[in-house]
Coordinates of C-alpha atoms and ligand atoms in Angstrom, one line a residue:
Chain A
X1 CA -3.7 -15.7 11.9
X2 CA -2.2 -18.4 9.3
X3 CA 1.9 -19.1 9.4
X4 CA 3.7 -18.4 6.8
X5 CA 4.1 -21.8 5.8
X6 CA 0.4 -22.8 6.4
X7 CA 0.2 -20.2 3.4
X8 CA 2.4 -21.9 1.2
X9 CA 1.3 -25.1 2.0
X10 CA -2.5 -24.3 0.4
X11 CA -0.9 -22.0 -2.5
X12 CA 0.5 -25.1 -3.4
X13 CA -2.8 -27.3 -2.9
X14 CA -4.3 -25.0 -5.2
X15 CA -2.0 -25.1 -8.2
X16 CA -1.8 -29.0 -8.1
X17 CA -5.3 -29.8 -7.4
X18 CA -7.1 -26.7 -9.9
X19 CA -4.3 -25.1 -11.7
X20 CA -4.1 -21.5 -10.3
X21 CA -0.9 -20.4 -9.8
X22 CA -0.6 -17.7 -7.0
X23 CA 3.2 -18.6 -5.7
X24 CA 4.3 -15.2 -7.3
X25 CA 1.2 -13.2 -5.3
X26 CA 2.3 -10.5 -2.9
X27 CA 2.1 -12.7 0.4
X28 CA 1.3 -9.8 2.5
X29 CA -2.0 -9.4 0.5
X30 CA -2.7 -13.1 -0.2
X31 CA -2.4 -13.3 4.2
X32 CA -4.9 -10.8 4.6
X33 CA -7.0 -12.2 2.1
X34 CA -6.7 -16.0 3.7
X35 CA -6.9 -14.6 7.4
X36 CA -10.7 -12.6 6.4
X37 CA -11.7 -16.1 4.7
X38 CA -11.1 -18.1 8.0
X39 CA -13.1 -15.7 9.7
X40 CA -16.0 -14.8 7.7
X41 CA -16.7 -18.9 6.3
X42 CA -16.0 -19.4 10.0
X43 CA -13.4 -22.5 10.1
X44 CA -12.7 -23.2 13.1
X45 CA -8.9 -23.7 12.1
X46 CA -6.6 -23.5 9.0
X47 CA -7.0 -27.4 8.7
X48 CA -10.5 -27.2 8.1
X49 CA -10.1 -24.4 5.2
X50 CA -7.5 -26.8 4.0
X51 CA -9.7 -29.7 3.8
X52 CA -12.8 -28.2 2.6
X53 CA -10.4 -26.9 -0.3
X54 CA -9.5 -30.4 -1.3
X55 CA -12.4 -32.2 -0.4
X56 CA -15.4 -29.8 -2.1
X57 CA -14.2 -28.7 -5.6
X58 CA -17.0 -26.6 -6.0
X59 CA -15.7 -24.1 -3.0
X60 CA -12.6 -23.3 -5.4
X61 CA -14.6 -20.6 -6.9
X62 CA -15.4 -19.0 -3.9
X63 CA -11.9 -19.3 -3.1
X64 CA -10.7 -17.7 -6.3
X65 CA -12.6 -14.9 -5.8
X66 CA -12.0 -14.4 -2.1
X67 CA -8.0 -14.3 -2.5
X68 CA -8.3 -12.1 -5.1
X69 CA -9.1 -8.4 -5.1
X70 CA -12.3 -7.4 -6.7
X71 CA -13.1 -3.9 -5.2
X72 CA -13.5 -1.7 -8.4
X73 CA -15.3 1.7 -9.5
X74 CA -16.8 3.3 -12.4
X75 CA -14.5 6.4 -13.6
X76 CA -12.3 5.5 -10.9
X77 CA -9.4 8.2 -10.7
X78 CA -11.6 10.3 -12.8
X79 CA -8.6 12.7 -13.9
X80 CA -7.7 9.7 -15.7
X81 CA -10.8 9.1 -17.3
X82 CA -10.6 12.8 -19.2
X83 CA -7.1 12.1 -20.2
X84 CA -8.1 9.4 -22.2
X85 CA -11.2 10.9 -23.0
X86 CA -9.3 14.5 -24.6
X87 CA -5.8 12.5 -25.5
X88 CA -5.5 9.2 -25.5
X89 CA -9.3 8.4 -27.6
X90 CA -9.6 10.9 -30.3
X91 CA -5.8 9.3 -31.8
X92 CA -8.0 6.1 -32.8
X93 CA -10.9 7.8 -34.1
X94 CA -9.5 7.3 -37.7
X95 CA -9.4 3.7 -37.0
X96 CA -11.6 1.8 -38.9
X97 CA -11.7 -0.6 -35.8
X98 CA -10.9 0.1 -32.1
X99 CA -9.3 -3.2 -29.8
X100 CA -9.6 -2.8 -26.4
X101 CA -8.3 -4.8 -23.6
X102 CA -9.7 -4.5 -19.9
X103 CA -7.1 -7.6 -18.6
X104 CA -8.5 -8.1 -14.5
X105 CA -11.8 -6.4 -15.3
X106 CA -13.2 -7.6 -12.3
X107 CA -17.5 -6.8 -12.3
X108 CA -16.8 -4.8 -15.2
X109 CA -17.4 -0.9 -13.6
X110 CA -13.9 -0.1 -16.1
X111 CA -15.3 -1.7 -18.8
X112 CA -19.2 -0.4 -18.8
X113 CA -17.0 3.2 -18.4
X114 CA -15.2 2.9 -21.3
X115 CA -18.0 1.9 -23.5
X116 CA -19.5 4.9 -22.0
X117 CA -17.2 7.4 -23.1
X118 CA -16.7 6.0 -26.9
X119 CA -20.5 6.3 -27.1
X120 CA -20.2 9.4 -26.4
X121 CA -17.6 9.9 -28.8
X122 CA -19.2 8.2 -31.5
X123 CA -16.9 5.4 -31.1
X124 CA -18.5 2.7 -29.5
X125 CA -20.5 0.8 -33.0
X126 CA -16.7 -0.2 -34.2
X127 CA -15.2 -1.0 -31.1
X128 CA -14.6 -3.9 -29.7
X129 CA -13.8 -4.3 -26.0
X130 CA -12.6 -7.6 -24.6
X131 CA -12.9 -7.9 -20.9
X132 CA -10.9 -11.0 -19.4
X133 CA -10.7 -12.3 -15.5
X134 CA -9.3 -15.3 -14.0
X135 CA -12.3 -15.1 -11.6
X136 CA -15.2 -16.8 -13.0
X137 CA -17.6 -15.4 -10.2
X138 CA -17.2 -11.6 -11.0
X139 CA -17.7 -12.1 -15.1
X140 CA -20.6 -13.4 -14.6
X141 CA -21.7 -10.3 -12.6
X142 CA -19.6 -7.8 -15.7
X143 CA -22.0 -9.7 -18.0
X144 CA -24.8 -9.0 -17.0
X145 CA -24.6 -5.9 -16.6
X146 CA -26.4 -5.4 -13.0
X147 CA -24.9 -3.3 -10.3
X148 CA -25.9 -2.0 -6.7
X149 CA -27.6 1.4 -6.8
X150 CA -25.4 2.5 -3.7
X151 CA -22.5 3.8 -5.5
X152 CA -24.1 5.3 -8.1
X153 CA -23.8 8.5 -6.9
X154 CA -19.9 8.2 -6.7
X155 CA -20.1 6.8 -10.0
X156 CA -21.8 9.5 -11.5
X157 CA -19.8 12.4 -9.5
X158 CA -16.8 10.4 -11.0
X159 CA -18.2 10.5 -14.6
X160 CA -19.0 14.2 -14.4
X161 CA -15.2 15.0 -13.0
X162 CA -13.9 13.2 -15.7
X163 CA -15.7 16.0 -18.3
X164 CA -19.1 13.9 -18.7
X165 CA -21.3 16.1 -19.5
X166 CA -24.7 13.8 -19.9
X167 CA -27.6 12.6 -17.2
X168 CA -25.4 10.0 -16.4
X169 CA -28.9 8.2 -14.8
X170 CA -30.2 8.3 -18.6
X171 CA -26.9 5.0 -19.0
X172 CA -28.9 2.9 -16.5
X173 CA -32.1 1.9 -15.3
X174 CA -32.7 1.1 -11.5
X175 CA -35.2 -1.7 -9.7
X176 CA -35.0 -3.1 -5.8
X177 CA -31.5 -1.5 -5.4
X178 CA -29.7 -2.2 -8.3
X179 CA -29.3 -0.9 -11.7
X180 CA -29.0 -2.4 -15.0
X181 CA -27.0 -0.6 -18.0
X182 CA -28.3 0.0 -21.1
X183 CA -28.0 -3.1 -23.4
X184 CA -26.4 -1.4 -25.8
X185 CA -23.8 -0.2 -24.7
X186 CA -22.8 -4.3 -23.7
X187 CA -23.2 -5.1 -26.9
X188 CA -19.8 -4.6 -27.6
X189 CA -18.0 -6.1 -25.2
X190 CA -17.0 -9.6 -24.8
X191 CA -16.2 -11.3 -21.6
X192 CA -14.3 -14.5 -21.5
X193 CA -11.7 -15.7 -18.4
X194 CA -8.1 -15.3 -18.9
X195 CA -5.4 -16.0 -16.2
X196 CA -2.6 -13.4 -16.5
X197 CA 0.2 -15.8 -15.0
X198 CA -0.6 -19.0 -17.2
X199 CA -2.6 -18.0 -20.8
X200 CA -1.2 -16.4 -23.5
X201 CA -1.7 -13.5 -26.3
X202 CA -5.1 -14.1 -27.8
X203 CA -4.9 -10.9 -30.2
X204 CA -3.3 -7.2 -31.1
X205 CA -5.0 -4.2 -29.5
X206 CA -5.1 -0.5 -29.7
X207 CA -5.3 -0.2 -26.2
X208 CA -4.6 -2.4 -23.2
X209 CA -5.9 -1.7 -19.8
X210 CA -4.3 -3.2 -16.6
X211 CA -5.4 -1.2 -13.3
X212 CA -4.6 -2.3 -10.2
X213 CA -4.0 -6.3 -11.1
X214 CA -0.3 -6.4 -11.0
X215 CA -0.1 -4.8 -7.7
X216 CA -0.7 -7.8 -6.2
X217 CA 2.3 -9.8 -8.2
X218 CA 5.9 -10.0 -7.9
X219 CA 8.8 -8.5 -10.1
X220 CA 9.3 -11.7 -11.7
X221 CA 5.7 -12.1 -12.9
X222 CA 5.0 -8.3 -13.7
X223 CA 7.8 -8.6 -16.0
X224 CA 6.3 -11.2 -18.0
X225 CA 2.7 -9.8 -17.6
X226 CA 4.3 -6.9 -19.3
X227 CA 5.8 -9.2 -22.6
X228 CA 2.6 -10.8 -22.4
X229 CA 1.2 -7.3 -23.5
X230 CA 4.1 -5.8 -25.4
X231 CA 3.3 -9.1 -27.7
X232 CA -0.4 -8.2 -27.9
X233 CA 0.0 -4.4 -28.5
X234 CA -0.5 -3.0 -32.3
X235 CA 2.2 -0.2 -33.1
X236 CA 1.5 2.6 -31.6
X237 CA -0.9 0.7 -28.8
X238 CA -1.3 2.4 -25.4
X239 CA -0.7 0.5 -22.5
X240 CA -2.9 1.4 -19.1
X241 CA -2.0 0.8 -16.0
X242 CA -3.7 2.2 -12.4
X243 CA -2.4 5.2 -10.7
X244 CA 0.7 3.8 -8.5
X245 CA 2.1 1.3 -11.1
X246 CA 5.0 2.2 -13.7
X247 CA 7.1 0.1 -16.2
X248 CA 9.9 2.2 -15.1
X249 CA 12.0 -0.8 -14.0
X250 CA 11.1 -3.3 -16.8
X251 CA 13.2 -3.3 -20.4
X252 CA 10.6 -2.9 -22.3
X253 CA 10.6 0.9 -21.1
X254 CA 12.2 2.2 -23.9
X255 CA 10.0 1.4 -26.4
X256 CA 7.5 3.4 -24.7
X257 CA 6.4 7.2 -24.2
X258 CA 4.5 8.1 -21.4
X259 CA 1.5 10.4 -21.9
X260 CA 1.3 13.6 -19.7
X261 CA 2.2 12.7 -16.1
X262 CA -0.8 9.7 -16.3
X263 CA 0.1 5.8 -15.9
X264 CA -0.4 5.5 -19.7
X265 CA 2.3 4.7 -22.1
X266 CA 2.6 4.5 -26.0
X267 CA 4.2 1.9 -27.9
X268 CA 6.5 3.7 -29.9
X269 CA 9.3 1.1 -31.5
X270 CA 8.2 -2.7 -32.7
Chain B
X1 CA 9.3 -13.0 16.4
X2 CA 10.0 -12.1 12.9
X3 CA 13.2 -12.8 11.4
X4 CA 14.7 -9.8 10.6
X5 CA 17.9 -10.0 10.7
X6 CA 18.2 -9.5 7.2
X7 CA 16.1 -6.2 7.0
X8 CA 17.4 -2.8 6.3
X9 CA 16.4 -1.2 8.7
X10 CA 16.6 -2.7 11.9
X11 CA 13.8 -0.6 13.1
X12 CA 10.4 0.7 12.0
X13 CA 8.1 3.4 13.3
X14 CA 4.8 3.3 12.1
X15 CA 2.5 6.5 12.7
X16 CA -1.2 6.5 12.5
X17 CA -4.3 9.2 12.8
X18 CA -7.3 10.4 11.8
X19 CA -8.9 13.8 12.4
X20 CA -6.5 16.1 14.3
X21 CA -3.5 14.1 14.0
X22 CA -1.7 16.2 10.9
X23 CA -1.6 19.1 13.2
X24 CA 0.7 16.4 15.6
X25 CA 2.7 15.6 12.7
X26 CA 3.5 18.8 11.5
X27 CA 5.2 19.7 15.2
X28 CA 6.8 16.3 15.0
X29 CA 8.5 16.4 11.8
X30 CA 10.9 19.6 12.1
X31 CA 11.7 17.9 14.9
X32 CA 13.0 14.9 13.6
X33 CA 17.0 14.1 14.1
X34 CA 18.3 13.9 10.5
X35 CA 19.5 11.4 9.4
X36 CA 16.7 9.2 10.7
X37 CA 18.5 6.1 11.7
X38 CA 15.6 4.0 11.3
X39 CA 12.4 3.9 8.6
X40 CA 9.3 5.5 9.1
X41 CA 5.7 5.1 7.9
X42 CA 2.9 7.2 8.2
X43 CA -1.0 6.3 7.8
X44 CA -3.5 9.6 7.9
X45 CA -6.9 8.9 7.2
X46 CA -8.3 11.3 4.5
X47 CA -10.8 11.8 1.3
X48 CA -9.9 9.5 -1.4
X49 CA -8.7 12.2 -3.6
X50 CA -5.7 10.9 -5.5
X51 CA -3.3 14.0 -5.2
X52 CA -0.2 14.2 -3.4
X53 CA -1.1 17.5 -1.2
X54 CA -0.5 15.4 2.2
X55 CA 2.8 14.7 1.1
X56 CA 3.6 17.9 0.1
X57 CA 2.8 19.5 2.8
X58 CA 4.8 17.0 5.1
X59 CA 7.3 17.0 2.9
X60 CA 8.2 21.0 3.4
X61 CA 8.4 20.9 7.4
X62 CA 11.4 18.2 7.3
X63 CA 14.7 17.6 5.7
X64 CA 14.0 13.8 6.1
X65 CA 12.9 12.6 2.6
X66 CA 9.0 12.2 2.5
X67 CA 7.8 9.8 -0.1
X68 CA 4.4 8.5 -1.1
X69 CA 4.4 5.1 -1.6
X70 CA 4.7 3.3 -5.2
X71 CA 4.1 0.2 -6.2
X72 CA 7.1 -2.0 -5.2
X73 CA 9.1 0.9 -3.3
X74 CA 11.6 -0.6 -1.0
X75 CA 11.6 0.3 2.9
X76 CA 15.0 2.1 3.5
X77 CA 16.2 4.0 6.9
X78 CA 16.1 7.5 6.7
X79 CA 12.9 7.9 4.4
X80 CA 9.2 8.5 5.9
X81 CA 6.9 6.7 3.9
X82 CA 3.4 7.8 3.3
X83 CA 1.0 5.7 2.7
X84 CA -1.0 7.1 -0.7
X85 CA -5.1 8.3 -0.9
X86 CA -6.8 5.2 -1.8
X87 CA -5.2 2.1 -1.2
X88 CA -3.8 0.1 1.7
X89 CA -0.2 -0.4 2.3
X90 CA 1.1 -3.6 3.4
X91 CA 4.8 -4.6 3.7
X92 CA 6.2 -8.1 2.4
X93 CA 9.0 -10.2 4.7
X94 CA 12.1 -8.9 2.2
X95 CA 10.9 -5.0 2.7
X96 CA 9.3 -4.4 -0.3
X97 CA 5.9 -2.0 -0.2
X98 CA 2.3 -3.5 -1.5
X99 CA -0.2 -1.6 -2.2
X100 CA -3.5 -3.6 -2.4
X101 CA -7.4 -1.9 -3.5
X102 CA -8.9 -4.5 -1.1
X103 CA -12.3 -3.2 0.7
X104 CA -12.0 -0.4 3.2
X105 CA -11.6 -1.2 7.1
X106 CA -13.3 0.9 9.4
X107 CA -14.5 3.0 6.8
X108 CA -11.1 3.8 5.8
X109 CA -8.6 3.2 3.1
X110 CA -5.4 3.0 3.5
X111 CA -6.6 1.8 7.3
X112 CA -4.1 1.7 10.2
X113 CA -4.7 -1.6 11.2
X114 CA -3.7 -3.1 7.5
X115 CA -0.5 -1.4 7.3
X116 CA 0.3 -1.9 11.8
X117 CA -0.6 -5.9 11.5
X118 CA 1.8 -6.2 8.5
X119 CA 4.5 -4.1 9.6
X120 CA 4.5 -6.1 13.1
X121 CA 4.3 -9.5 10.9
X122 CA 7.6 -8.8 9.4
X123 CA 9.8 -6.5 11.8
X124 CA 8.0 -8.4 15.1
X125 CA 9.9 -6.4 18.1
X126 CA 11.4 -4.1 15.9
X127 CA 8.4 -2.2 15.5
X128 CA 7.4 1.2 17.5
X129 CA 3.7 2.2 17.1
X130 CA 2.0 5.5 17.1
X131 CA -1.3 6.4 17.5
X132 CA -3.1 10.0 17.5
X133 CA -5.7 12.1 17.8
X134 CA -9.0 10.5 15.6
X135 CA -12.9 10.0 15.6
X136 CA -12.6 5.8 14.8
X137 CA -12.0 2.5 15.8
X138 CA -8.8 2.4 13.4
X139 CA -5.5 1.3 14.8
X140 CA -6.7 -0.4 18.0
X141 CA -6.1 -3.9 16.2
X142 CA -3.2 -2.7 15.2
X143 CA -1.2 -1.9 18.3
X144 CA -2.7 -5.2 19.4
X145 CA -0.7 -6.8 17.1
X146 CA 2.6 -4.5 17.7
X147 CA 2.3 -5.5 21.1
X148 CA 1.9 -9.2 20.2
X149 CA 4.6 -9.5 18.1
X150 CA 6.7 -7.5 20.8
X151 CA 7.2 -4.2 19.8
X152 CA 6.7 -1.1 21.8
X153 CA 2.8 0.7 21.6
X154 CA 2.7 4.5 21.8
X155 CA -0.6 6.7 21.7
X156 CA -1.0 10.3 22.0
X157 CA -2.4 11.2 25.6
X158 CA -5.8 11.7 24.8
X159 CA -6.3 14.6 27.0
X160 CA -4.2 16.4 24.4
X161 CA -5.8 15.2 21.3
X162 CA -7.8 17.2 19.2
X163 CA -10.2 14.0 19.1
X164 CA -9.6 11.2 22.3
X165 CA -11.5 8.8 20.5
X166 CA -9.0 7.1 18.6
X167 CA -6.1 6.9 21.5
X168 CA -9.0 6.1 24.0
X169 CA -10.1 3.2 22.1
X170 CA -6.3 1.8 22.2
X171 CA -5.8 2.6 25.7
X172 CA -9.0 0.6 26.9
X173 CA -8.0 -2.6 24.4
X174 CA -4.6 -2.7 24.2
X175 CA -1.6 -3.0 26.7
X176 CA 0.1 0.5 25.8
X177 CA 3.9 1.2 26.7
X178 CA 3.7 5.2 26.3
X179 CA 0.7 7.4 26.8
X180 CA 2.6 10.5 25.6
X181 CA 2.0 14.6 24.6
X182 CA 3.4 15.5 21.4
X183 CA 7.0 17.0 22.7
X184 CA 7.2 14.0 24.2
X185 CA 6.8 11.9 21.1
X186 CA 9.3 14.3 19.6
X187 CA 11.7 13.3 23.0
X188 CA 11.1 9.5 22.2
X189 CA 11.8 9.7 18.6
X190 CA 14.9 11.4 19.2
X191 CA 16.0 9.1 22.1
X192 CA 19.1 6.7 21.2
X193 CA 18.1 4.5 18.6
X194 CA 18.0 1.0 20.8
X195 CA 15.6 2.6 23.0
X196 CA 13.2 2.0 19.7
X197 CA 14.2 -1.6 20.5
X198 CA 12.9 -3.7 23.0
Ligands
LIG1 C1 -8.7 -4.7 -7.8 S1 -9.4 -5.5 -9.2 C2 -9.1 -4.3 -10.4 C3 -10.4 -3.9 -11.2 C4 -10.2 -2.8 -12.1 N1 -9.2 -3.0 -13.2 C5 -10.0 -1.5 -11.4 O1 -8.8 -1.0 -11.4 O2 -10.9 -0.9 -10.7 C6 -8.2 -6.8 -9.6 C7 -8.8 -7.9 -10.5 O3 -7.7 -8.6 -11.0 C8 -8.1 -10.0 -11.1 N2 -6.9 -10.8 -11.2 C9 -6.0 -11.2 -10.3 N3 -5.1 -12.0 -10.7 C10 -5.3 -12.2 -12.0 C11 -4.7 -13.0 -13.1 N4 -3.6 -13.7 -12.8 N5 -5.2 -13.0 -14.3 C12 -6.3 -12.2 -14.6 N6 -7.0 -11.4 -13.6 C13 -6.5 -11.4 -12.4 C14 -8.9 -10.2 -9.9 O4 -9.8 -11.3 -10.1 C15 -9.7 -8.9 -9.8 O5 -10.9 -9.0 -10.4

């Protein structure tokens, strides 16, 4: 088990030396996440984490991606899914152009499920979706496209209880465990990283998604994640987040509805 | 240990089980003394459906307020905490709840071990573990680190679990304080409150 200030002491090694800022990082998580590290790269101590940090840039990456959280799941929270498939979609069909955001997209299983659905809604052709991480390892995984075959089955039970009502096997095709999805339905979708705590608005959207990324931050930052996408919602955007987060206790609440009991809220006041 | 002086509350119970263990929580929680004088937080293992039927049901056999944990709740005395389908449940060193989608341990999310280990990091000795009736490994590691950080270890006396696994596993791994039946647990719970102390 690290100390408390062993913590700090590499949070800080890794915003001078590389630039990513975790200080305001829910250190109960970031512990965990440091603790599982030491074990399974085997360090013999803290120290030698430490030093490898410093010494090897290259091992920054796997660092990055180890810290962070990147469990994720196609249709996850499928009553969701049909909320914004039967409520929240079929208000931007007269759109002559849909702008999606997946902020902390992670492999990309939220991302290939929304292109999914505005296929099927005859959507997809003038949608764009932009899928941003600060985690250069798992984009390159959402890119192309590949998954494990394992949790396909979830997947598709998932996709059917969120009112799909397709082979959902017919999306994908499978070889030596894995599975890649149709090309097409990539084709709209642009992957490109983006920190949360340090870049800023790169463009207005219909629809922002957030799930399960600002758990992991404090107060302080998920207030300013939140101006970050008040700036980059159109009127009448939606904002997304996963199923235990609210914008209850920011200011920016009263500009919004919330739709149906669901973490989704509608900007209604510029 | 910890310092936690500033912490509201002074004390934490933290409940865990798998299979069989509801039925032990439904005789424990109408037993309960009202107001709880300290905070308590509850870990069941169960499908990852998203609904709040656990805490429902918990929530009609007690006049202690039952809450599922949100994002950023705050640990106060008198409320029983529950941790929700899906994710784990960690606390932070000023009391606030995170909830973090990391990979499941022992099969399980939440796990007990995630939310034991972090509880005993920031209470240390004010911490009271409890562990029922289950068919896995969970929670073992946990009480471990309860009774490192020196708080008191509690399991459910396995000859009156509905599965021994779970206690059984703690018993042979850990150093436990209280092997104890279910009105027993009730008697400790409502014991005076520095006897949840060391
Ligand atoms: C648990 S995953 C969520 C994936 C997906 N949205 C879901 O709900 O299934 C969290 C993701 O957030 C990303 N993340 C963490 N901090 C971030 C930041 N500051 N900026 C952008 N992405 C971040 C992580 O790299 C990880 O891929």
């Amino acid at each position: 088990m690290i100390r408390d200030d062993e913590l700090e002491l590499l949070l800080n090694d890794v915003l001078d030396r590389y630039g990513y800022d975790f200080m305001n990082y829910s250190r109960a998580s970031l512990k965990r996440r440091v603790n599982r590290l030491l074990t399974i790269d085997k360090f013999p101590s803290f120290a030698e984490l430490r030093y490898r940090l410093l010494s090897q840039p290259d091992y920054i990456k796997r660092f990055v991606e180890e810290l962070t959280v990147n469990v994720t799941e196609m249709f996850r929270d499928p009553a969701f899914y049909q909320t914004l498939r039967t409520t929240i979609l079929p208000t931007l069909t007269a759109k002559p152009f849909i702008r999606i955001w997946h902020a902390g997209c992670s492999t990309g299983e939220e991302v290939f499920s929304m292109a999914i659905m505005l296929r099927e809604m005859g959507l997809l052709h003038k949608s764009l979706l932009y899928a941003t991480d600060l985690s250069p390892g798992v984009l390159e995984t959402a890119r192309a496209g590949i998954f494990p075959l394992a949790p396909m089955k979830q997947n598709s039970e998932n996709y059917r209880l969120s009112g799909g009502t397709q082979d959902f096997s017919e999306y994908y095709t499978a070889q030596y465990g894995y599975v890649k999805f149709d090309a097409s339905l990539a084709s709209r979708m642009v992957f490109s990283t983006h920190n949360l705590v340090s870049d800023g608005s790169f463009n207005e959207f219909d629809l922002i998604m957030c799930r399960n990324v600002m758990i992991y931050f404090d107060k302080p930052l998920q207030e300013r994640v939140l101006i970050l996408f008040d700036n980059s919602l159109g009127p009448l955007g939606y904002l997304v987040l996963g199923t235990k987060e609210t914008i209850r206790f920011s200011p920016m609440q009263g500009r919004y509805r919330q739709i149906d009991s669901e973490k989704i809220w509608r900007k209604i006041a510029d | 240990m910890a310092e936690n002086s500033g912490l509201n509350p002074k004390t934490v119970v933290v409940i865990g089980g798998s299979t069989g263990s509801i039925d032990v929580l439904l005789q424990l929680l109408p037993a309960l003394p009202n107001p709880l004088t300290f905070a308590m937080v509850v870990v069941i293992h169960r499908k990852n459906t998203s609904d709040s039927a656990l805490a429902n049901l918990l929530a009609v056999r007690t006049h202690v307020p039952v809450q599922e944990v949100e994002d950023k709740d705050v640990l106060t005395a008198g409320t029983i905490y529950l941790a929700p389908a899906d994710y784990h449940l960690l606390l932070e060193k000023d009391g606030t709840f995170t909830l973090d989608y990391s990979g499941k341990v022992h099969y399980s999310r939440p796990s007990i071990d995630v939310t034991f280990e972090s509880v005993a990091d920031v209470y240390g000795s004010g911490v009271t573990g409890i562990l029922l009736s289950g068919a896995n490994a969970d929670g073992t590691a946990g009480l471990q680190a309860i009774s490192q950080a020196g708080g008191t270890t509690i399991v459910q006396h396995p000859d009156t679990a509905q599965v021994a696994y779970m206690p059984q596993q703690a018993i042979q791994n850990v150093q436990i304080d209280h092997i104890l039946t279910a009105p027993e647990i009730i008697q400790f719970l409502n014991s005076s409150p520095d006897v949840l102390i060391r």
